[in-house]
Amino acid sequence: MLAVSQAGNKIFRSNVGKVQTIDGRWFDTGLPKGHADLYGFRPDGQVFYIEVKSETGRVRPDQINFLETMRKNGALAGIARSVEDAMKIING
């Protein structure tokens, strides 16, 4: 995230999923299934979504669907396994 910010972009981390609160209730973040790990925008206003994976990490079908939907609607979106991958996505 630091390298992306230092390049002049605004970037945010998505907290997704469900967690159990201290009193036993379930809390859902409300984000759609497959929402990317990181999202933000470039100085020109172009929005981006980045799914972060390790070298061997598998992408789930709902994550692929989310990224494809974002691309179809004009956002930059992709899977990053390195800082370089993330910057390639952001720079188009």
XYZ file of N, CA and C in Angstrom:
276
model
N 0.824 -1.187 0.000
C 0.000 0.000 0.000
C 0.868 1.250 0.000
N 1.997 1.169 0.651
C 2.863 2.331 0.747
C 3.350 2.784 -0.622
N 3.809 1.853 -1.444
C 4.312 2.208 -2.774
C 3.214 2.836 -3.625
N 2.007 2.319 -3.504
C 0.877 2.855 -4.265
C 0.573 4.276 -3.804
N 0.581 4.514 -2.497
C 0.345 5.855 -1.952
C 1.446 6.819 -2.356
N 2.678 6.359 -2.292
C 3.804 7.222 -2.646
C 3.774 7.632 -4.115
N 3.086 6.855 -4.941
C 2.946 7.190 -6.358
C 1.818 8.202 -6.582
N 1.216 8.698 -5.499
C 0.200 9.738 -5.605
C -1.236 9.250 -5.617
N -1.443 7.967 -5.390
C -2.786 7.389 -5.401
C -3.361 7.326 -3.992
N -4.674 7.309 -3.908
C -5.363 7.060 -2.637
C -5.753 5.592 -2.646
N -5.431 4.878 -1.570
C -5.701 3.440 -1.521
C -6.254 3.061 -0.152
N -7.181 2.110 -0.166
C -7.855 1.679 1.050
C -7.901 0.163 1.098
N -7.876 -0.383 2.298
C -7.969 -1.832 2.495
C -9.406 -2.181 2.847
N -9.926 -3.207 2.210
C -11.290 -3.673 2.486
C -11.251 -4.734 3.574
N -12.065 -4.563 4.573
C -12.253 -5.605 5.576
C -13.525 -6.338 5.196
N -13.379 -7.574 4.753
C -14.537 -8.327 4.277
C -14.780 -9.547 5.149
N -15.978 -10.085 5.031
C -16.307 -11.306 5.746
C -17.154 -11.057 6.976
N -17.295 -12.109 7.766
C -18.091 -12.056 8.991
C -17.198 -12.379 10.183
N -17.461 -11.703 11.275
C -16.752 -11.990 12.524
C -17.771 -12.036 13.658
N -17.440 -12.806 14.667
C -18.317 -12.888 15.827
C -17.867 -11.850 16.843
N -18.830 -11.058 17.315
C -18.512 -10.032 18.302
C -18.338 -10.669 19.676
N -17.864 -9.896 20.597
C -17.589 -10.380 21.953
C -18.845 -10.930 22.626
N -20.006 -10.372 22.261
C -21.257 -10.851 22.871
C -21.928 -11.960 22.058
N -21.203 -12.531 21.088
C -21.696 -13.685 20.345
C -22.487 -13.392 19.083
N -22.755 -12.109 18.811
C -23.481 -11.765 17.586
C -22.528 -11.781 16.398
N -23.070 -12.046 15.196
C -22.261 -12.026 13.982
C -22.337 -10.652 13.344
N -21.191 -10.147 12.916
C -21.107 -8.856 12.232
C -20.619 -9.103 10.813
N -21.362 -8.584 9.845
C -21.011 -8.702 8.429
C -20.631 -7.314 7.932
N -19.505 -7.217 7.235
C -19.027 -5.913 6.774
C -19.950 -5.267 5.760
N -20.781 -6.061 5.093
C -21.719 -5.501 4.133
C -21.181 -5.383 2.720
N -19.906 -5.666 2.521
C -19.347 -5.612 1.173
C -19.782 -6.849 0.390
N -19.917 -6.715 -0.938
C -20.360 -7.867 -1.730
C -19.332 -8.985 -1.748
N -19.810 -10.210 -1.999
C -18.899 -11.359 -2.099
C -17.883 -11.099 -3.195
N -16.636 -11.425 -2.916
C -15.582 -11.258 -3.903
C -14.981 -9.873 -3.962
N -15.439 -8.946 -3.123
C -14.892 -7.577 -3.145
C -13.380 -7.633 -3.016
N -12.695 -6.823 -3.793
C -11.230 -6.813 -3.809
C -10.654 -6.398 -2.456
N -9.426 -6.850 -2.195
C -8.735 -6.531 -0.943
C -8.406 -5.050 -0.828
N -8.018 -4.454 -1.944
C -7.630 -3.044 -1.971
C -8.427 -2.314 -3.038
N -8.710 -1.052 -2.775
C -9.369 -0.228 -3.783
C -8.949 1.211 -3.562
N -9.125 2.026 -4.584
C -8.748 3.417 -4.457
C -8.920 4.146 -5.760
N -8.225 5.282 -5.857
C -8.307 6.060 -7.079
C -7.000 6.794 -7.328
N -6.737 7.014 -8.612
C -5.541 7.737 -9.040
C -5.805 9.236 -8.947
N -4.769 10.067 -9.082
C -4.980 11.517 -9.044
C -5.965 12.018 -10.105
N -6.075 11.304 -11.230
C -7.016 11.717 -12.282
C -8.441 11.229 -12.032
N -8.669 10.564 -10.909
C -9.999 10.103 -10.549
C -10.335 8.690 -10.994
N -9.466 8.060 -11.770
C -9.707 6.686 -12.224
C -9.688 5.742 -11.029
N -10.742 4.959 -10.884
C -10.892 4.028 -9.764
C -10.205 2.705 -10.089
N -9.635 2.064 -9.058
C -9.013 0.748 -9.238
C -9.373 -0.185 -8.088
N -9.349 -1.487 -8.405
C -9.591 -2.558 -7.434
C -8.496 -3.596 -7.611
N -7.892 -4.018 -6.508
C -6.793 -4.977 -6.569
C -7.069 -6.137 -5.612
N -7.055 -7.335 -6.165
C -7.146 -8.553 -5.359
C -5.716 -9.012 -5.104
N -5.309 -9.086 -3.850
C -3.936 -9.434 -3.488
C -3.843 -10.938 -3.236
N -2.881 -11.568 -3.896
C -2.650 -13.003 -3.725
C -1.154 -13.269 -3.620
N -0.810 -14.330 -2.905
C 0.586 -14.782 -2.871
C 0.896 -15.437 -4.210
N 2.129 -15.840 -4.393
C 2.524 -16.493 -5.651
C 1.682 -17.731 -5.939
N 1.257 -18.426 -4.893
C 0.488 -19.661 -5.086
C -0.983 -19.514 -4.701
N -1.372 -18.311 -4.299
C -2.749 -18.099 -3.862
C -3.752 -18.278 -4.987
N -4.879 -18.895 -4.652
C -5.928 -19.150 -5.641
C -6.992 -18.063 -5.595
N -7.455 -17.697 -6.766
C -8.521 -16.710 -6.879
C -9.854 -17.457 -6.937
N -10.792 -17.037 -6.107
C -12.114 -17.671 -6.090
C -12.980 -17.148 -7.240
N -13.953 -17.930 -7.664
C -14.852 -17.479 -8.738
C -15.559 -16.157 -8.422
N -15.976 -15.956 -7.159
C -16.649 -14.699 -6.828
C -15.699 -13.506 -6.918
N -14.413 -13.718 -6.678
C -13.430 -12.644 -6.825
C -13.225 -12.298 -8.299
N -13.158 -13.318 -9.143
C -13.035 -13.091 -10.587
C -14.257 -12.334 -11.091
N -15.435 -12.750 -10.661
C -16.670 -12.086 -11.071
C -16.669 -10.620 -10.657
N -16.248 -10.342 -9.425
C -16.212 -8.960 -8.947
C -15.282 -8.120 -9.816
N -14.065 -8.609 -10.064
C -13.097 -7.856 -10.864
C -13.608 -7.629 -12.283
N -14.212 -8.645 -12.886
C -14.755 -8.500 -14.241
C -15.878 -7.464 -14.274
N -16.730 -7.484 -13.260
C -17.821 -6.508 -13.182
C -17.268 -5.094 -13.062
N -16.244 -4.909 -12.253
C -15.651 -3.584 -12.104
C -15.040 -3.111 -13.425
N -14.330 -3.999 -14.116
C -13.736 -3.637 -15.418
C -14.811 -3.258 -16.433
N -15.896 -4.021 -16.463
C -16.990 -3.734 -17.405
C -17.624 -2.376 -17.136
N -17.467 -1.886 -15.918
C -18.038 -0.597 -15.542
C -17.005 0.520 -15.485
N -15.857 0.312 -16.120
C -14.885 1.382 -16.289
C -13.759 1.469 -15.288
N -13.737 0.596 -14.299
C -12.657 0.629 -13.306
C -11.467 -0.193 -13.791
N -10.313 0.118 -13.267
C -9.133 -0.720 -13.456
C -9.208 -1.794 -12.381
N -8.967 -3.039 -12.741
C -9.100 -4.108 -11.753
C -8.242 -5.292 -12.152
N -7.648 -5.946 -11.143
C -6.844 -7.112 -11.436
C -6.315 -7.779 -10.191
N -5.521 -8.810 -10.429
C -4.921 -9.610 -9.366
C -3.447 -9.258 -9.283
N -2.988 -8.950 -8.083
C -1.587 -8.586 -7.873
C -0.918 -9.594 -6.954
N 0.220 -10.093 -7.406
C 1.033 -10.998 -6.596
C 2.323 -10.313 -6.152
N 2.436 -9.023 -6.508
C 3.611 -8.228 -6.139
C 3.245 -6.748 -6.230
N 4.109 -5.904 -5.693
C 3.921 -4.456 -5.810
C 3.930 -4.058 -7.282
N 4.804 -4.686 -8.049
C 4.894 -4.374 -9.477
C 3.578 -4.683 -10.182
N 2.966 -5.818 -9.845
C 1.664 -6.165 -10.427
C 0.626 -5.096 -10.098
N 0.608 -4.662 -8.841
C -0.360 -3.648 -8.421
C -0.173 -2.360 -9.210
N 1.063 -1.941 -9.381
C 1.327 -0.706 -10.119
C 0.935 -0.843 -11.592
N 1.112 -2.014 -12.170
C 0.691 -2.236 -13.563
C -0.821 -2.104 -13.693
N -1.552 -2.634 -12.732
C -3.013 -2.517 -12.746
C -3.407 -1.048 -12.668
N -2.825 -0.331 -11.731
C -3.173 1.071 -11.507
C -2.804 1.944 -12.695
N -1.687 1.666 -13.310
C -1.234 2.488 -14.436
C -1.886 2.111 -15.757
N -2.777 1.134 -15.710
C -3.517 0.751 -16.916
C -2.685 -0.078 -17.814
